[in-house]
PDB file of C-alpha atoms in Angstrom:
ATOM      1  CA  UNK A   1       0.000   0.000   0.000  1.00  0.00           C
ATOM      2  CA  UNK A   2       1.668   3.849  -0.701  1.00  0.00           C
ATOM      3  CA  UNK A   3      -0.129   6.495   0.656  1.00  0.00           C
ATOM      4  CA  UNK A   4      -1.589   9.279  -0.737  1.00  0.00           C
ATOM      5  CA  UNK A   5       0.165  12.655  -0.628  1.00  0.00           C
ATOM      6  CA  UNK A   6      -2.777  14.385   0.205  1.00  0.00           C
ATOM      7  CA  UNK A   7      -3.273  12.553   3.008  1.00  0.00           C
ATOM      8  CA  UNK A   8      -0.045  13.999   4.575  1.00  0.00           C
ATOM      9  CA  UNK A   9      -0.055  17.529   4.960  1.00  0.00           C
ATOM     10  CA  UNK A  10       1.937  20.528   7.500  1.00  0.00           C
ATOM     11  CA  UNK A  11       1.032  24.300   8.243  1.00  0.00           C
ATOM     12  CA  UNK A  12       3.225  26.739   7.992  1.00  0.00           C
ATOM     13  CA  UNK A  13       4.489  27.721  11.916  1.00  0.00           C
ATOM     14  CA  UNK A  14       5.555  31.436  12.801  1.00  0.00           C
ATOM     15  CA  UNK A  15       8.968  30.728  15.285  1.00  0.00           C
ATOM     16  CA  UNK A  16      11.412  32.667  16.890  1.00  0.00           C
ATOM     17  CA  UNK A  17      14.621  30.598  17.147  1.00  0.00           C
ATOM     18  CA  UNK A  18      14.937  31.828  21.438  1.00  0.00           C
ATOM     19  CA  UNK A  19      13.072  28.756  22.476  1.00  0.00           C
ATOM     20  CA  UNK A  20      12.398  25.306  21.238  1.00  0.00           C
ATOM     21  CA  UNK A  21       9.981  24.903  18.350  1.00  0.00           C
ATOM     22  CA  UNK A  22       7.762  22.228  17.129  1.00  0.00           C
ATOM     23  CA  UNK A  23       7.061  20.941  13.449  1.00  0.00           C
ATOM     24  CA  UNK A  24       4.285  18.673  12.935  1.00  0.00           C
ATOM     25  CA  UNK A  25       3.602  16.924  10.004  1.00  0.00           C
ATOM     26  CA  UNK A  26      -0.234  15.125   9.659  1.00  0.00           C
ATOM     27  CA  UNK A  27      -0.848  11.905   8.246  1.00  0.00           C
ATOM     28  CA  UNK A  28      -4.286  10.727   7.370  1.00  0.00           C
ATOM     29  CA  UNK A  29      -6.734   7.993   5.774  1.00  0.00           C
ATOM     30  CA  UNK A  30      -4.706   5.692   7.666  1.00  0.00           C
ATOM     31  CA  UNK A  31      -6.071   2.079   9.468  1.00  0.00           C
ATOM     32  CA  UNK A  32      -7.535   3.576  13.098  1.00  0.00           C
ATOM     33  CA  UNK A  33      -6.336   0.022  14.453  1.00  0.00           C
ATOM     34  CA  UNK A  34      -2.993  -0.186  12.320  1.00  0.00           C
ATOM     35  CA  UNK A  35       0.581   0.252  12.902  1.00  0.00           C
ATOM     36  CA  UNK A  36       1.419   4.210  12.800  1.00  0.00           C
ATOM     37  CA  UNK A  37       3.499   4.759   9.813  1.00  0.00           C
ATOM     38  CA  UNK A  38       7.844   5.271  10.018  1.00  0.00           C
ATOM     39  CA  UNK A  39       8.082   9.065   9.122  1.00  0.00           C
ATOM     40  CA  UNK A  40      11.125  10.696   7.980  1.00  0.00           C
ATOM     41  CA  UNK A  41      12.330  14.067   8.686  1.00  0.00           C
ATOM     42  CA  UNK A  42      14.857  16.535   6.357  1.00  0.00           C
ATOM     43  CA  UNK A  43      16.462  19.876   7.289  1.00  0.00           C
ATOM     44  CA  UNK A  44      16.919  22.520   5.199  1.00  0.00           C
ATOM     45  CA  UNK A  45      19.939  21.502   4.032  1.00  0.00           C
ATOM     46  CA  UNK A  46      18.216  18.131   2.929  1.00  0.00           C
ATOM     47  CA  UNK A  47      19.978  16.267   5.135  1.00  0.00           C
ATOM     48  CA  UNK A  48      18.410  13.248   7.368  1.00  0.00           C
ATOM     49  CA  UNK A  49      17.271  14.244  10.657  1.00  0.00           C
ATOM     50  CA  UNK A  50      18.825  11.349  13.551  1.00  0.00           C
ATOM     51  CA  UNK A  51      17.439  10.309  16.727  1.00  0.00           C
ATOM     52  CA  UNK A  52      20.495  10.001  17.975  1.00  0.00           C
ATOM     53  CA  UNK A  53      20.934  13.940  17.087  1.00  0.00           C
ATOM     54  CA  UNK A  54      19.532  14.810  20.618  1.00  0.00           C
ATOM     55  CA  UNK A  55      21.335  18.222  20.921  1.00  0.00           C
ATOM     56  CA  UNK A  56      19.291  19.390  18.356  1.00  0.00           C
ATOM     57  CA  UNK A  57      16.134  17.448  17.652  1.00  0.00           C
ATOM     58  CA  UNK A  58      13.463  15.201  19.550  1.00  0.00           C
ATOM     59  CA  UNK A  59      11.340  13.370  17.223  1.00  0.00           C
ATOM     60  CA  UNK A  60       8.249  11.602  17.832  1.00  0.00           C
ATOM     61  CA  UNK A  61       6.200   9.368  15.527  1.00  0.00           C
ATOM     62  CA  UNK A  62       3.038   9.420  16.872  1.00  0.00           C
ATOM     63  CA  UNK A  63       0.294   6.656  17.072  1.00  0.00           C
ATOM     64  CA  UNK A  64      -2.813   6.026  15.360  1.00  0.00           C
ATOM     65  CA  UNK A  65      -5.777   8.081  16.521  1.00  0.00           C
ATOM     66  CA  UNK A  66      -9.295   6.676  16.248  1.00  0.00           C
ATOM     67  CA  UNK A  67     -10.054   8.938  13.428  1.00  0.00           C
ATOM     68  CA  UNK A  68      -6.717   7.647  11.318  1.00  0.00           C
ATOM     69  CA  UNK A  69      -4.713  10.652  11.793  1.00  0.00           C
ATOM     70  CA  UNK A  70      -0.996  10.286  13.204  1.00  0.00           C
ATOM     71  CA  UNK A  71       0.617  13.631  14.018  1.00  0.00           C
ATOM     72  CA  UNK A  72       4.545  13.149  14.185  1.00  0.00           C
ATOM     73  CA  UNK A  73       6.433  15.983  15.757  1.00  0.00           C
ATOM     74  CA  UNK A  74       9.893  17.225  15.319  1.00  0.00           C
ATOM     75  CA  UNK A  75      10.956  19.216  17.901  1.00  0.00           C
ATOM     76  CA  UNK A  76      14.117  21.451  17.053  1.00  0.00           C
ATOM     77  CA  UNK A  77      16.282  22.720  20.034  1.00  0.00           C
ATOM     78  CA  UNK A  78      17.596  26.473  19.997  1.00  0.00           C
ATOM     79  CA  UNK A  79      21.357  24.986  19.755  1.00  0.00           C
ATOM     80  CA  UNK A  80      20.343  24.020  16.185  1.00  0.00           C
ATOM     81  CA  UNK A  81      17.565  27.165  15.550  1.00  0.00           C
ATOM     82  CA  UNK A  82      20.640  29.524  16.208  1.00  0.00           C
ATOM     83  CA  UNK A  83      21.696  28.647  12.912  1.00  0.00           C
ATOM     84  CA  UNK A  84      18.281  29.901  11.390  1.00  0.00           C
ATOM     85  CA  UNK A  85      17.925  33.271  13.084  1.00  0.00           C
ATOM     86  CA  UNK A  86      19.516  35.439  10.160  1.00  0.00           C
ATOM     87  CA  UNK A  87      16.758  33.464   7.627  1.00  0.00           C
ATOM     88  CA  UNK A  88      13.112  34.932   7.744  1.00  0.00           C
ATOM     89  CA  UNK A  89      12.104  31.132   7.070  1.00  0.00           C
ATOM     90  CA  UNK A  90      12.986  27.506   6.734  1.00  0.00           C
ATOM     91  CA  UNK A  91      12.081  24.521   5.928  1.00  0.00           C
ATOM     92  CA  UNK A  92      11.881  21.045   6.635  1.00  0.00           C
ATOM     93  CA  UNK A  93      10.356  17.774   4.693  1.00  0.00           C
ATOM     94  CA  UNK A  94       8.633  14.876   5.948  1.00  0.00           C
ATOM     95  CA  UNK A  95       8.021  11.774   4.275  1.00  0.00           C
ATOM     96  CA  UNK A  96       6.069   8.624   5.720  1.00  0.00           C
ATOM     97  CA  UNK A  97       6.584   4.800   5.004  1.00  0.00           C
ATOM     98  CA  UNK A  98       4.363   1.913   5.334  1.00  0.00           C
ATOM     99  CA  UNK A  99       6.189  -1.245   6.321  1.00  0.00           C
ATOM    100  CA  UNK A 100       7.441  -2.874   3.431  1.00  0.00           C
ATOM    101  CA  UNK A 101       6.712   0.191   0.754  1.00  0.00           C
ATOM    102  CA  UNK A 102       8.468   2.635  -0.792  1.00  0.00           C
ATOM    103  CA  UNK A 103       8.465   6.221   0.712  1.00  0.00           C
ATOM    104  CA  UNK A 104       5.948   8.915   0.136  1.00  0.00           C
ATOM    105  CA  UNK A 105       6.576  12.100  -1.886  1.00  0.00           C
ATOM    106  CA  UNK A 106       7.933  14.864   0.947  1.00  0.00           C
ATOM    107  CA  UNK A 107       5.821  17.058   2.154  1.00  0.00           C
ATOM    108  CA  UNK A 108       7.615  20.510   3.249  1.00  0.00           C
ATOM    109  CA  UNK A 109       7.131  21.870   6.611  1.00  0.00           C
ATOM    110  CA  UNK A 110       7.623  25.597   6.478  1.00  0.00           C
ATOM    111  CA  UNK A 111       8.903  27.690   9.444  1.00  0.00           C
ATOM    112  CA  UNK A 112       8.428  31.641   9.221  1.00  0.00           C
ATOM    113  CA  UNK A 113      11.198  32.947  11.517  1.00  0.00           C
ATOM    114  CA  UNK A 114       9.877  36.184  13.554  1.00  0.00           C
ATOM    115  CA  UNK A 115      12.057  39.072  14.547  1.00  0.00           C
ATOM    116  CA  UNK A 116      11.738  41.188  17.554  1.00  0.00           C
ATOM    117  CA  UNK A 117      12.806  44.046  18.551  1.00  0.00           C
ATOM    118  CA  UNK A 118      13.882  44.680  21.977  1.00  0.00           C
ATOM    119  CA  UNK A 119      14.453  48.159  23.545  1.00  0.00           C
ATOM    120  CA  UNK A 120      15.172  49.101  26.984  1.00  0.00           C
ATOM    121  CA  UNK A 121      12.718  52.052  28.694  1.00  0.00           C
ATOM    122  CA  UNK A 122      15.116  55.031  29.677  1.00  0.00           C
ATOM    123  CA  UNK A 123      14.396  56.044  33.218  1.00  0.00           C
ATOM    124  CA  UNK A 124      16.524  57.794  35.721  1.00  0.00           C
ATOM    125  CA  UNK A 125      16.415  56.282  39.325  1.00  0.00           C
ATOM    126  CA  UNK A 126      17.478  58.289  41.956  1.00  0.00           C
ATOM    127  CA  UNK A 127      19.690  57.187  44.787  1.00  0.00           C
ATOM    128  CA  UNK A 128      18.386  55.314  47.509  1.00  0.00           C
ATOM    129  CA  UNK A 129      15.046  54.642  45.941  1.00  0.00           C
ATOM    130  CA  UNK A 130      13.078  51.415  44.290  1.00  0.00           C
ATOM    131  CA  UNK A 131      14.147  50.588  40.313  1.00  0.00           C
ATOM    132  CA  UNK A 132      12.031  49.862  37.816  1.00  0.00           C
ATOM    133  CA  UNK A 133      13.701  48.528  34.867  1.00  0.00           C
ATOM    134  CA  UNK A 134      11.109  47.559  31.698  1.00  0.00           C
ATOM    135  CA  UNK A 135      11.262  46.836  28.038  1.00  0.00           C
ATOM    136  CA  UNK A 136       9.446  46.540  24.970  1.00  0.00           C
ATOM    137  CA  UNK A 137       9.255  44.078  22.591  1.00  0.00           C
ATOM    138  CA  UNK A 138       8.394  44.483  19.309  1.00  0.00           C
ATOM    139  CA  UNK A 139       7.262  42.286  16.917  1.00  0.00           C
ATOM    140  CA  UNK A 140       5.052  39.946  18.543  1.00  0.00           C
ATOM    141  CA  UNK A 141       1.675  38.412  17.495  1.00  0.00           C
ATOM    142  CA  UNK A 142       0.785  36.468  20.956  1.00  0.00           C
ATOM    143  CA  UNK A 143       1.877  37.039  24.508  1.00  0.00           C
ATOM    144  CA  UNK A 144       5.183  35.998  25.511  1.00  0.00           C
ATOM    145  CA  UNK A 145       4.811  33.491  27.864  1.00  0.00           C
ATOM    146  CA  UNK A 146       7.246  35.180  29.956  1.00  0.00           C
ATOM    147  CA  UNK A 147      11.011  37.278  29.792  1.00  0.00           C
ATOM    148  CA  UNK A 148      14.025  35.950  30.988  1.00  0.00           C
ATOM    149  CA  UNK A 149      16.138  38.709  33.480  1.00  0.00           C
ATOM    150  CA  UNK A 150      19.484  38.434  34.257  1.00  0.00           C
ATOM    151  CA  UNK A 151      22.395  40.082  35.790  1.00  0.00           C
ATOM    152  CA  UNK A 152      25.208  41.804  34.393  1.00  0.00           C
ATOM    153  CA  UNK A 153      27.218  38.107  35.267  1.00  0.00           C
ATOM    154  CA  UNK A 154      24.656  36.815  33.291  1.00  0.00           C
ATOM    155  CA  UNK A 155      22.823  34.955  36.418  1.00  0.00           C
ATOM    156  CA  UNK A 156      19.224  34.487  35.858  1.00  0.00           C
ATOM    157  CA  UNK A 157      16.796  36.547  38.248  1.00  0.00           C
ATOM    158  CA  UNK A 158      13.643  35.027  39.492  1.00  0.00           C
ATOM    159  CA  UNK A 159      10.986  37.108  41.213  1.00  0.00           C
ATOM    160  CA  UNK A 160      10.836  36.886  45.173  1.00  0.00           C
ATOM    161  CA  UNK A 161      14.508  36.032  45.199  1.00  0.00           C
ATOM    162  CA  UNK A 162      17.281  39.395  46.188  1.00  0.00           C
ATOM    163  CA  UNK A 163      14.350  41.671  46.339  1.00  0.00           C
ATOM    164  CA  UNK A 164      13.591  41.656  42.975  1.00  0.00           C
ATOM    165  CA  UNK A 165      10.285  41.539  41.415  1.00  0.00           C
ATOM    166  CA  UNK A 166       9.223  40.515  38.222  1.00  0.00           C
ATOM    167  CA  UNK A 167       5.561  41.269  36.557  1.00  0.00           C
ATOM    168  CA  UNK A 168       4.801  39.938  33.449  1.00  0.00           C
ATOM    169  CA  UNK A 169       3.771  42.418  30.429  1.00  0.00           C
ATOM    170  CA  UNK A 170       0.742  42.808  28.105  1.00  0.00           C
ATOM    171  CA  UNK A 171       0.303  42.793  24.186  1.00  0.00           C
ATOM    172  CA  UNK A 172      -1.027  45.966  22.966  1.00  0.00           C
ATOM    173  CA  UNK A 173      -1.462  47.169  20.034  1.00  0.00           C
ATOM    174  CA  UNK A 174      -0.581  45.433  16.245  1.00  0.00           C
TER     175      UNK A 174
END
């Protein structure tokens, strides 16, 4: 049995390459009680992603849902998206495999790299007295999920700890 390329199909994802990112490629019109299928996974540079490549990729096949739709995801770790974050996208290919049949056509997986802009707020403090230290982002489309702090040593700073405080932003305008 080969599998119909329409039955395999990706969205396009909007990253940033900060944090780790998922790719998920959909197969369908597949046996609800069968074996999921192998899938296959190329970089950019068409090269074959490895298991074994943990410092820069988890993959995960996925099984069979009761509707025959298998959802393998390829997660890709910021030690290999630092090599993206000059690129406004990328992309990736997936291909499945029924046991004992050729491959499918690939199906790309596209990957729309976001840029942000950060800028520090300008505020004098005077001496002696509580600092409030903000910035804005720029850029975004959804709420960050949070902002990392740290020290000029480049220690991380967590609210409640030192005396420091930490409140979390909102998304305004487009």
């Amino acid at each position: 049995t080969s599998l119909n390329i329409s039955a395999l199909t990706s969205t396009p994802k909007q990253v940033t390459t900060a944090v780790d990112q998922t790719l998920t490629c959909t197969i369908g019109e597949l046996d609800a009680s069968g074996t999921p299928v192998t899938v296959t996974w190329k970089d950019s540079s068409d090269a074959t992603v490895s298991n074994s490549d943990t410092s820069n990729y988890v993959l995960v096949e996925g099984t069979v849902s009761a509707s025959g739709e298998q959802n393998a995801v390829l997660t890709i770790k910021t030690a290999k998206l630092a090599s993206y974050s000059a690129q406004a996208s990328f992309t990736y290919k997936c291909s499945v495999q029924y046991s004992g049949s050729p491959a499918s056509t690939e199906k790309d997986v596209v990957a729309n790299v976001l840029t942000f802009g950060v800028t520090a707020v300008d505020q004098q403090q005077l001496k002696d007295t509580e600092a409030k230290i903000s910035c804005t982002v720029d850029g975004l489309t959804t709420a960050l999920n949070g902002v990392k702090w740290t020290k000029a040593d480049n220690t991380e700073i967590t609210s409640g700890s030192g005396g420091f405080v930490i409140e979390a932003g909102t998304l305004s305008g487009n």
